[in-house]
Amino acid sequence: MRTTVGIIGAGPAGLLLARLLHNAGIASVVLERRNRTYVEHRQRAGILEQATVDALRAAGAGERMDREGMPHHGIELRFGRRTHRVDFPSLTGARGVMVYAQTEVVKDLIALQLAEGGPLLFGTEVTAVEGADSDSPTIRYLHEGREQTLACDFVVGCDGFHGVSRHAVPTSARTTYERSYPYSWLGILAEAAPVYEELIYAHSARGFALASMRSASVSRLYLQVPNGTDPEEWHDERIWDELDARFATDTDPGWKLERGPVTSKAVLPMRSRVTEPMRHGRVFLAGDAAHIVPPTGAKGLNLAAADVIVLARALIAWRRTGSAELLDTYSDTCLRRVWRAEHFSYFMTTTLHADPAQSAFETRLQLSQLERVVTSRHAAAELAENYTGLPLPH
Ligand code: APR
Ligand code: PHB
C-alpha cells in the first residue's frame, strides 16, 4: 500500500490530522492498534480550549459539540474553606472553554473519517517506522496476523505515550525532559448531577479534588491518591465522604455533593515529559507521542490538536507550493507553545496538590499563591489566558 501521509494512532491527534488533510485533498491512511469500541470509550479529560473548538468547527466536526457541549466562562478555585471564581471572558477578552469529553470528540471524528475520509484501520499494530531520512519512509504493521508495509511521503506518529514512532528519531538526535509526581488521580464517573455549574479545583490539607462533569446528570470527579493505589480500595461511600471533606461542603448547609452510582473508577498517573525535536527527516511526532502533561490544566488534548493544526498547515503549503519551510519550522513552532503548557500544567499541579513530603512552609506558599491569583487581576489573567489557551501560532 502507498499513501501521501501515513498516520499512526487514532486518538484525537491522528483523527483530527486525517480530517484536516482530507478537507485539503491530501490522502492519508490511519493505522490504529486497538479496536473501535476501545478507542471510543477510553476515559480522558473533557475541556476544549477556544482554539480547539474553533478548529473542530472549521474542520466540519463541531456539530454535535455545539449541540451537546457546555460552554464555560470560568472556574472556581476552592481553598481555605472558601470558593473564588476566575472569570474568563473579562480577563481574556471574551475567550472561554467548552466542556465536551474527549471520548465524544473521538467518536465524532471516527464517524466522519469512516463516512468520508481515507482508510482508518483498527486492530492494526505498527511495529516499526523505517527510512525517516529517505524520500519515502515506510511503516511496518501487523494486520489480521500478517506483516504489511505502507510506503509514505510523510509519516506522522500520533501514537501516544506508549507509541513506537518516537524511536524513529535516533537516540543521538533526541532529548527527553521528564518529571514525575508523588501522587496520582482517582477518576470516577457517577450518575449524579454536578455539584455546581462550573468546574471546582480544590486545594485541601487532605489533598487535591476536582469536580467536573459530562452532562447535567453525569459528574466526573477526581481525588488525589498515593501512587500505586488500587481503585478497589476506594468503595463508593469512601469516595463520596472524601470528596465532601476535600471540598469542605460543610461550610454551607445548602451545599452538598449529590451522591449517585459510580459507573467507572480508575487511577491515573501524573507525569510531565517532552521529547525534542518533534521531527526527524520525514517523520513527525504529534500529541502525546511527543509530550505529556499532568491533567490538572486539561491541556493534553488541546496540545495534540494544536500540533496537528500546525502540521496540516505545513503539509498543505508543501503540497501547494513545494516549499518545505513550514515543515522545517514545525518542531520549533510547536515546542514554544508546548513548553508554556508544560509550565502551566506543572504550576496548576504543584500549587493545588499536597506533596506527601511537603513542609508546612510550602503549604503556606501554595495558599499565598492561590490568594494572589484571586486578588490580583494580573495573576488571575495569567491563569485565565493559559487555561483558555494561548493563541495558535500564525
Ligand atoms: N500502532 C498503532 N497504534 C498505536 C500504536 C502502535 N504501535 N501505539 C499506540 N497506538 C494508538 C493508541 O492505541 C491510541 O489510540 O495511538 C493512539 C494514541 O492516542 P492518544 O493516546 O489519545 O494520543 P493523542 O492522539 O496524542 O491525544 C492526546 O490523549 O492521553 C490523552 O491527555 C491526552 O488528551 C490527550 C490526548
Ligand atoms: C475532566 O473533565 O475530565 C477534566 C476537567 C478538567 C481537568 C482535568 C480533567 O483539569
Short mmCIF file of C-alpha atoms and ligand atoms in Angstrom, two decimals:
data_model
loop_
_atom_site.label_atom_id
_atom_site.label_comp_id
_atom_site.label_asym_id
_atom_site.label_seq_id
_atom_site.Cartn_x
_atom_site.Cartn_y
_atom_site.Cartn_z
CA MET A 1 0.00 0.00 0.00
CA ARG A 2 1.14 3.59 -0.61
CA THR A 3 -0.20 6.96 0.60
CA THR A 4 0.87 10.58 0.99
CA VAL A 5 0.67 10.78 4.80
CA GLY A 6 0.81 7.65 6.96
CA ILE A 7 -0.71 8.40 10.37
CA ILE A 8 -0.01 6.11 13.33
CA GLY A 9 -2.71 6.22 16.02
CA ALA A 10 -6.42 7.13 16.03
CA GLY A 11 -6.51 9.32 19.11
CA PRO A 12 -7.53 12.97 18.79
CA ALA A 13 -4.21 13.91 17.15
CA GLY A 14 -4.30 11.28 14.39
CA LEU A 15 -8.01 11.64 13.71
CA LEU A 16 -8.02 15.44 13.52
CA LEU A 17 -4.95 15.41 11.27
CA ALA A 18 -6.63 12.94 8.91
CA ARG A 19 -9.70 15.19 8.79
CA LEU A 20 -7.72 18.38 8.11
CA LEU A 21 -5.74 16.67 5.33
CA HIS A 22 -8.88 15.15 3.80
CA ASN A 23 -10.51 18.60 3.69
CA ALA A 24 -7.46 19.87 1.78
CA GLY A 25 -7.48 16.96 -0.68
CA ILE A 26 -4.37 15.23 0.74
CA ALA A 27 -4.55 11.44 1.03
CA SER A 28 -3.76 9.67 4.30
CA VAL A 29 -4.10 6.27 5.95
CA VAL A 30 -4.65 5.93 9.72
CA LEU A 31 -3.37 2.78 11.47
CA GLU A 32 -4.72 2.08 14.99
CA ARG A 33 -3.68 -0.80 17.25
CA ARG A 34 -6.91 -1.03 19.27
CA ASN A 35 -10.45 -1.74 18.13
CA ARG A 36 -13.04 0.97 17.56
CA THR A 37 -15.01 0.34 20.78
CA TYR A 38 -11.88 0.59 22.90
CA VAL A 39 -10.79 3.86 21.30
CA GLU A 40 -14.27 5.37 21.64
CA HIS A 41 -14.62 4.53 25.32
CA ARG A 42 -11.20 5.36 26.74
CA GLN A 43 -11.90 7.91 29.51
CA ARG A 44 -9.86 11.09 29.19
CA ALA A 45 -10.27 14.79 30.01
CA GLY A 46 -13.06 16.94 28.65
CA ILE A 47 -12.08 20.60 28.33
CA LEU A 48 -11.64 22.13 24.88
CA GLU A 49 -9.81 25.43 24.55
CA GLN A 50 -11.26 28.13 22.33
CA ALA A 51 -8.76 27.34 19.54
CA THR A 52 -9.65 23.62 19.65
CA VAL A 53 -13.37 24.43 19.46
CA ASP A 54 -12.75 26.76 16.51
CA ALA A 55 -10.62 24.13 14.74
CA LEU A 56 -13.21 21.36 15.17
CA ARG A 57 -15.92 23.66 13.79
CA ALA A 58 -13.77 24.73 10.83
CA ALA A 59 -12.99 21.07 10.11
CA GLY A 60 -16.73 20.29 9.95
CA ALA A 61 -16.55 18.23 13.16
CA GLY A 62 -18.28 20.63 15.54
CA GLU A 63 -21.96 19.91 15.01
CA ARG A 64 -22.62 17.60 17.99
CA MET A 65 -20.14 19.52 20.15
CA ASP A 66 -22.17 22.69 19.58
CA ARG A 67 -25.39 20.82 20.40
CA GLU A 68 -24.27 18.84 23.45
CA GLY A 69 -21.13 20.59 24.73
CA MET A 70 -21.33 23.01 27.63
CA PRO A 71 -19.64 26.42 27.16
CA HIS A 72 -17.94 27.50 30.40
CA HIS A 73 -16.88 31.05 31.21
CA GLY A 74 -14.83 30.45 34.35
CA ILE A 75 -13.63 28.02 37.01
CA GLU A 76 -13.84 28.01 40.79
CA LEU A 77 -10.74 27.74 42.96
CA ARG A 78 -11.57 26.43 46.42
CA PHE A 79 -9.10 26.75 49.29
CA GLY A 80 -9.20 27.78 52.95
CA ARG A 81 -12.87 26.65 53.01
CA ARG A 82 -13.89 29.38 50.55
CA THR A 83 -14.62 29.46 46.81
CA HIS A 84 -13.20 32.09 44.46
CA ARG A 85 -14.24 32.46 40.84
CA VAL A 86 -11.87 33.13 37.94
CA ASP A 87 -13.92 34.79 35.20
CA PHE A 88 -12.52 34.02 31.74
CA PRO A 89 -14.22 36.49 29.35
CA SER A 90 -13.43 39.61 31.40
CA LEU A 91 -9.81 38.52 31.89
CA THR A 92 -9.04 37.24 28.39
CA GLY A 93 -11.13 39.33 26.01
CA ALA A 94 -14.14 37.09 25.54
CA ARG A 95 -12.43 33.69 25.46
CA GLY A 96 -13.87 30.59 27.15
CA VAL A 97 -13.73 26.80 27.05
CA MET A 98 -16.13 24.01 26.08
CA VAL A 99 -16.84 21.04 28.33
CA TYR A 100 -17.11 18.17 25.82
CA ALA A 101 -15.45 14.85 26.58
CA GLN A 102 -12.50 13.58 24.55
CA THR A 103 -14.43 10.33 24.02
CA GLU A 104 -17.10 12.33 22.17
CA VAL A 105 -14.58 14.26 20.05
CA VAL A 106 -13.04 10.91 19.08
CA LYS A 107 -16.44 9.38 18.22
CA ASP A 108 -17.35 12.37 16.02
CA LEU A 109 -14.01 12.27 14.16
CA ILE A 110 -14.14 8.48 13.65
CA ALA A 111 -17.68 8.69 12.22
CA LEU A 112 -16.60 11.42 9.77
CA GLN A 113 -13.43 9.57 8.76
CA LEU A 114 -15.31 6.33 8.07
CA ALA A 115 -18.04 8.15 6.13
CA GLU A 116 -15.89 10.49 4.02
CA GLY A 117 -12.17 10.10 4.69
CA GLY A 118 -9.38 7.78 3.70
CA PRO A 119 -8.71 4.34 5.21
CA LEU A 120 -8.82 4.05 9.01
CA LEU A 121 -7.69 0.55 10.02
CA PHE A 122 -8.40 -0.63 13.56
CA GLY A 123 -6.68 -3.67 15.08
CA THR A 124 -3.52 -2.70 13.21
CA GLU A 125 -0.33 -2.60 15.23
CA VAL A 126 2.61 -0.62 13.89
CA THR A 127 5.87 -2.39 14.68
CA ALA A 128 8.43 -0.03 13.11
CA VAL A 129 8.96 3.11 11.09
CA GLU A 130 11.86 2.89 8.66
CA GLY A 131 13.65 5.28 6.30
CA ALA A 132 12.93 8.55 8.12
CA ASP A 133 15.88 10.10 6.27
CA SER A 134 14.70 8.93 2.84
CA ASP A 135 12.07 10.43 0.49
CA SER A 136 9.77 7.51 1.18
CA PRO A 137 9.55 6.45 4.83
CA THR A 138 7.84 3.12 5.43
CA ILE A 139 5.54 1.90 8.18
CA ARG A 140 5.62 -1.80 9.12
CA TYR A 141 2.42 -3.10 10.69
CA LEU A 142 0.54 -6.23 11.60
CA HIS A 143 -2.98 -6.54 10.26
CA GLU A 144 -5.03 -9.74 10.67
CA GLY A 145 -1.88 -11.55 11.72
CA ARG A 146 0.10 -10.59 8.59
CA GLU A 147 3.02 -8.21 8.41
CA GLN A 148 2.47 -5.48 5.81
CA THR A 149 4.08 -2.22 4.80
CA LEU A 150 2.77 1.24 3.99
CA ALA A 151 5.07 3.44 1.90
CA CYS A 152 4.51 7.16 2.51
CA ASP A 153 5.72 10.63 1.53
CA PHE A 154 5.48 11.54 5.23
CA VAL A 155 4.84 9.61 8.44
CA VAL A 156 3.16 11.22 11.45
CA GLY A 157 3.45 9.46 14.80
CA CYS A 158 0.25 10.23 16.73
CA ASP A 159 0.66 7.05 18.77
CA GLY A 160 0.61 8.49 22.25
CA PHE A 161 2.72 7.82 25.31
CA HIS A 162 3.30 4.10 24.57
CA GLY A 163 3.85 4.53 20.84
CA VAL A 164 6.73 3.35 18.66
CA SER A 165 7.20 6.31 16.31
CA ARG A 166 9.34 8.26 18.79
CA HIS A 167 12.05 5.66 18.18
CA ALA A 168 12.30 6.73 14.53
CA VAL A 169 14.27 9.71 15.89
CA PRO A 170 17.76 8.28 16.59
CA THR A 171 18.73 8.39 20.28
CA SER A 172 21.68 10.63 19.43
CA ALA A 173 19.33 13.24 17.93
CA ARG A 174 16.66 13.04 20.64
CA THR A 175 16.44 14.64 24.10
CA THR A 176 13.74 13.77 26.62
CA TYR A 177 12.86 16.01 29.57
CA GLU A 178 10.79 14.39 32.29
CA ARG A 179 9.25 14.92 35.70
CA SER A 180 7.16 12.54 37.76
CA TYR A 181 4.87 13.48 40.65
CA PRO A 182 4.49 11.74 44.01
CA TYR A 183 0.71 11.30 43.58
CA SER A 184 -1.94 10.07 41.11
CA TRP A 185 -5.61 10.80 40.45
CA LEU A 186 -8.52 8.51 41.20
CA GLY A 187 -11.02 9.45 38.48
CA ILE A 188 -14.67 8.47 38.68
CA LEU A 189 -17.81 8.85 36.59
CA ALA A 190 -21.02 8.99 38.60
CA GLU A 191 -24.69 9.14 37.75
CA ALA A 192 -25.18 12.25 39.82
CA ALA A 193 -25.89 15.86 38.91
CA PRO A 194 -22.75 18.07 39.00
CA VAL A 195 -22.35 19.85 42.34
CA TYR A 196 -22.02 23.22 40.59
CA GLU A 197 -22.40 24.68 37.12
CA GLU A 198 -18.64 25.26 36.72
CA LEU A 199 -15.55 23.15 37.47
CA ILE A 200 -14.20 23.34 41.02
CA TYR A 201 -10.46 22.87 41.66
CA ALA A 202 -9.93 22.32 45.41
CA HIS A 203 -6.77 22.63 47.49
CA SER A 204 -7.05 20.95 50.88
CA ALA A 205 -4.80 19.56 53.58
CA ARG A 206 -6.22 16.11 52.69
CA GLY A 207 -5.15 16.50 49.05
CA PHE A 208 -6.48 17.85 45.76
CA ALA A 209 -10.00 17.28 44.44
CA LEU A 210 -11.67 18.30 41.18
CA ALA A 211 -15.37 18.39 40.31
CA SER A 212 -16.03 18.25 36.57
CA MET A 213 -18.97 16.98 34.55
CA ARG A 214 -20.07 15.16 31.43
CA SER A 215 -23.72 16.28 31.31
CA ALA A 216 -26.49 17.69 33.50
CA SER A 217 -26.82 14.25 35.12
CA VAL A 218 -23.29 12.79 34.99
CA SER A 219 -20.41 14.00 37.17
CA ARG A 220 -16.71 13.43 36.53
CA LEU A 221 -14.76 13.69 39.80
CA TYR A 222 -11.12 13.30 40.74
CA LEU A 223 -9.26 12.76 44.03
CA GLN A 224 -5.52 12.93 44.62
CA VAL A 225 -4.37 9.48 45.82
CA PRO A 226 -0.92 7.97 46.54
CA ASN A 227 0.97 6.42 43.60
CA GLY A 228 0.24 2.71 43.29
CA THR A 229 -3.29 2.99 44.73
CA ASP A 230 -5.63 0.12 43.81
CA PRO A 231 -9.00 1.67 42.80
CA GLU A 232 -10.74 -1.25 44.56
CA GLU A 233 -9.55 0.22 47.88
CA TRP A 234 -11.98 3.03 47.23
CA HIS A 235 -15.58 1.87 47.65
CA ASP A 236 -18.28 4.36 46.70
CA GLU A 237 -19.07 5.68 50.20
CA ARG A 238 -15.40 6.29 50.89
CA ILE A 239 -15.10 8.30 47.67
CA TRP A 240 -18.11 10.49 48.44
CA ASP A 241 -17.04 11.07 52.06
CA GLU A 242 -13.56 12.08 50.93
CA LEU A 243 -14.93 14.41 48.24
CA ASP A 244 -17.19 16.07 50.84
CA ALA A 245 -14.21 16.50 53.17
CA ARG A 246 -11.88 17.92 50.50
CA PHE A 247 -14.47 20.31 49.09
CA ALA A 248 -15.39 21.20 52.73
CA THR A 249 -19.05 21.04 51.81
CA ASP A 250 -19.99 21.57 55.46
CA THR A 251 -19.23 25.32 55.11
CA ASP A 252 -22.70 25.91 53.70
CA PRO A 253 -25.76 23.88 54.74
CA GLY A 254 -27.24 24.02 51.21
CA TRP A 255 -24.03 22.87 49.54
CA LYS A 256 -23.61 19.11 49.33
CA LEU A 257 -22.41 16.71 46.65
CA GLU A 258 -25.27 14.74 45.19
CA ARG A 259 -24.35 11.05 45.51
CA GLY A 260 -25.17 8.52 42.82
CA PRO A 261 -23.92 5.21 41.41
CA VAL A 262 -20.21 5.26 40.48
CA THR A 263 -20.04 3.75 36.98
CA SER A 264 -16.28 3.90 36.35
CA LYS A 265 -13.24 4.13 38.59
CA ALA A 266 -9.55 4.30 37.58
CA VAL A 267 -6.21 5.51 38.88
CA LEU A 268 -4.28 7.81 36.54
CA PRO A 269 -0.57 8.53 36.90
CA MET A 270 0.71 12.11 36.62
CA ARG A 271 3.79 12.99 34.62
CA SER A 272 5.39 15.69 32.51
CA ARG A 273 7.53 14.77 29.52
CA VAL A 274 8.78 16.45 26.36
CA THR A 275 10.75 14.79 23.56
CA GLU A 276 12.72 17.12 21.30
CA PRO A 277 12.78 17.60 18.37
CA MET A 278 9.29 16.64 17.14
CA ARG A 279 10.64 15.71 13.72
CA HIS A 280 13.33 13.62 12.14
CA GLY A 281 13.59 13.71 8.33
CA ARG A 282 10.13 12.85 7.00
CA VAL A 283 8.81 11.53 10.32
CA PHE A 284 6.86 13.95 12.54
CA LEU A 285 5.59 13.44 16.09
CA ALA A 286 2.34 14.98 17.36
CA GLY A 287 0.33 14.92 20.61
CA ASP A 288 1.18 12.56 23.47
CA ALA A 289 3.81 10.83 21.30
CA ALA A 290 5.92 13.98 21.75
CA HIS A 291 4.75 15.44 25.06
CA ILE A 292 2.76 14.57 28.17
CA VAL A 293 1.30 16.92 30.76
CA PRO A 294 -0.31 16.11 34.10
CA PRO A 295 -4.08 16.55 33.66
CA THR A 296 -4.56 19.41 36.15
CA GLY A 297 -4.63 22.09 33.45
CA ALA A 298 -6.62 19.96 30.93
CA LYS A 299 -4.00 20.66 28.25
CA GLY A 300 -3.28 17.18 26.74
CA LEU A 301 -5.98 17.08 24.10
CA ASN A 302 -5.57 20.76 23.27
CA LEU A 303 -1.83 20.43 22.70
CA ALA A 304 -2.46 17.42 20.46
CA ALA A 305 -4.95 19.48 18.41
CA ALA A 306 -2.56 22.45 18.16
CA ASP A 307 0.29 20.23 16.87
CA VAL A 308 -1.78 18.75 14.05
CA ILE A 309 -3.25 22.13 13.07
CA VAL A 310 0.31 23.46 12.63
CA LEU A 311 1.39 20.29 10.82
CA ALA A 312 -1.62 20.22 8.48
CA ARG A 313 -0.90 23.82 7.51
CA ALA A 314 2.72 22.88 6.74
CA LEU A 315 1.75 19.82 4.66
CA ILE A 316 -0.84 21.84 2.74
CA ALA A 317 1.76 24.56 2.00
CA TRP A 318 4.22 21.88 0.84
CA ARG A 319 1.60 20.36 -1.48
CA ARG A 320 0.56 23.73 -2.95
CA THR A 321 3.92 25.47 -3.31
CA GLY A 322 6.54 22.74 -2.95
CA SER A 323 8.06 24.73 -0.07
CA ALA A 324 9.22 22.79 2.99
CA GLU A 325 9.66 25.96 5.08
CA LEU A 326 6.73 25.32 7.42
CA LEU A 327 7.67 21.65 7.74
CA ASP A 328 11.16 22.74 8.74
CA THR A 329 9.85 25.09 11.45
CA TYR A 330 7.11 22.67 12.71
CA SER A 331 9.05 21.37 15.70
CA ASP A 332 10.25 24.76 16.99
CA THR A 333 6.84 26.36 16.41
CA CYS A 334 5.05 23.64 18.41
CA LEU A 335 7.64 23.35 21.16
CA ARG A 336 7.39 27.03 22.12
CA ARG A 337 3.69 26.60 22.93
CA VAL A 338 4.22 23.09 24.36
CA TRP A 339 6.68 24.38 26.96
CA ARG A 340 4.26 27.12 28.02
CA ALA A 341 1.56 24.47 28.55
CA GLU A 342 4.08 22.25 30.35
CA HIS A 343 4.78 25.10 32.74
CA PHE A 344 1.10 25.90 33.26
CA SER A 345 0.23 22.24 33.93
CA TYR A 346 3.15 21.95 36.35
CA PHE A 347 2.07 25.18 38.07
CA MET A 348 -1.56 24.04 38.46
CA THR A 349 -0.42 20.62 39.68
CA THR A 350 2.18 21.72 42.22
CA THR A 351 0.07 24.62 43.51
CA LEU A 352 -3.04 22.52 44.14
CA HIS A 353 -1.73 19.11 45.30
CA ALA A 354 -0.42 18.08 48.70
CA ASP A 355 3.02 16.54 48.17
CA PRO A 356 3.40 13.97 50.97
CA ALA A 357 6.91 15.32 51.60
CA GLN A 358 5.98 18.99 51.69
CA SER A 359 6.59 21.13 54.75
CA ALA A 360 4.10 23.47 56.44
CA PHE A 361 6.13 26.30 54.92
CA GLU A 362 5.46 25.02 51.41
CA THR A 363 1.75 24.65 52.13
CA ARG A 364 1.67 28.31 53.20
CA LEU A 365 3.39 29.25 49.93
CA GLN A 366 0.72 27.38 47.94
CA LEU A 367 -2.05 29.20 49.80
CA SER A 368 -0.32 32.53 49.32
CA GLN A 369 -0.04 31.85 45.58
CA LEU A 370 -3.73 30.91 45.34
CA GLU A 371 -4.66 34.06 47.29
CA ARG A 372 -2.61 36.07 44.81
CA VAL A 373 -4.46 34.55 41.85
CA VAL A 374 -7.85 35.53 43.27
CA THR A 375 -6.90 39.03 44.42
CA SER A 376 -4.69 40.27 41.58
CA ARG A 377 -6.21 40.91 38.18
CA HIS A 378 -2.83 40.28 36.58
CA ALA A 379 -2.35 36.94 38.32
CA ALA A 380 -5.93 35.88 37.52
CA ALA A 381 -5.48 36.92 33.87
CA GLU A 382 -2.29 34.83 33.65
CA LEU A 383 -4.24 31.76 34.79
CA ALA A 384 -7.26 32.53 32.58
CA GLU A 385 -5.16 33.10 29.45
CA ASN A 386 -3.31 29.83 29.90
CA TYR A 387 -6.44 27.87 30.81
CA THR A 388 -8.49 29.08 27.83
CA GLY A 389 -5.40 28.52 25.67
CA LEU A 390 -2.77 30.78 24.18
CA PRO A 391 -3.38 31.77 20.55
CA LEU A 392 -2.15 29.33 17.94
CA PRO A 393 0.96 30.43 16.05
CA HIS A 394 0.20 32.19 12.74
N1 APR B 1 0.34 1.05 16.38
C1 APR B 1 -0.87 1.62 16.14
N2 APR B 1 -1.49 2.43 17.00
C2 APR B 1 -0.87 2.71 18.16
C3 APR B 1 0.39 2.16 18.49
C4 APR B 1 1.01 1.29 17.53
N3 APR B 1 2.19 0.74 17.76
N4 APR B 1 0.77 2.61 19.70
C5 APR B 1 -0.25 3.40 20.15
N5 APR B 1 -1.24 3.46 19.22
C6 APR B 1 -2.51 4.20 19.32
C7 APR B 1 -3.19 4.05 20.66
O1 APR B 1 -3.95 2.86 20.74
C8 APR B 1 -4.06 5.30 20.69
O2 APR B 1 -5.34 5.09 20.16
O3 APR B 1 -2.24 5.56 19.21
C9 APR B 1 -3.31 6.29 19.81
C10 APR B 1 -2.78 7.46 20.60
O4 APR B 1 -3.88 8.22 21.04
P1 APR B 1 -3.85 9.09 22.38
O5 APR B 1 -3.16 8.34 23.45
O6 APR B 1 -5.25 9.54 22.62
O7 APR B 1 -2.89 10.32 21.99
P2 APR B 1 -3.17 11.69 21.20
O8 APR B 1 -3.99 11.46 19.96
O9 APR B 1 -1.83 12.34 21.09
O10 APR B 1 -4.10 12.51 22.15
C11 APR B 1 -3.64 13.17 23.28
O11 APR B 1 -4.90 11.88 24.81
O12 APR B 1 -3.70 10.96 26.61
C12 APR B 1 -4.62 11.89 26.21
O13 APR B 1 -4.41 13.64 27.75
C13 APR B 1 -4.06 13.22 26.49
O14 APR B 1 -5.96 14.29 25.88
C14 APR B 1 -4.67 14.00 25.42
C15 APR B 1 -4.77 13.16 24.26
C1 PHB B 2 -12.35 16.30 33.01
O1 PHB B 2 -13.48 16.76 32.87
O2 PHB B 2 -12.11 15.10 32.84
C2 PHB B 2 -11.24 17.22 33.42
C3 PHB B 2 -11.51 18.56 33.57
C4 PHB B 2 -10.50 19.43 33.95
C5 PHB B 2 -9.23 18.94 34.18
C6 PHB B 2 -8.95 17.60 34.03
C7 PHB B 2 -9.96 16.72 33.64
O3 PHB B 2 -8.27 19.81 34.58
#
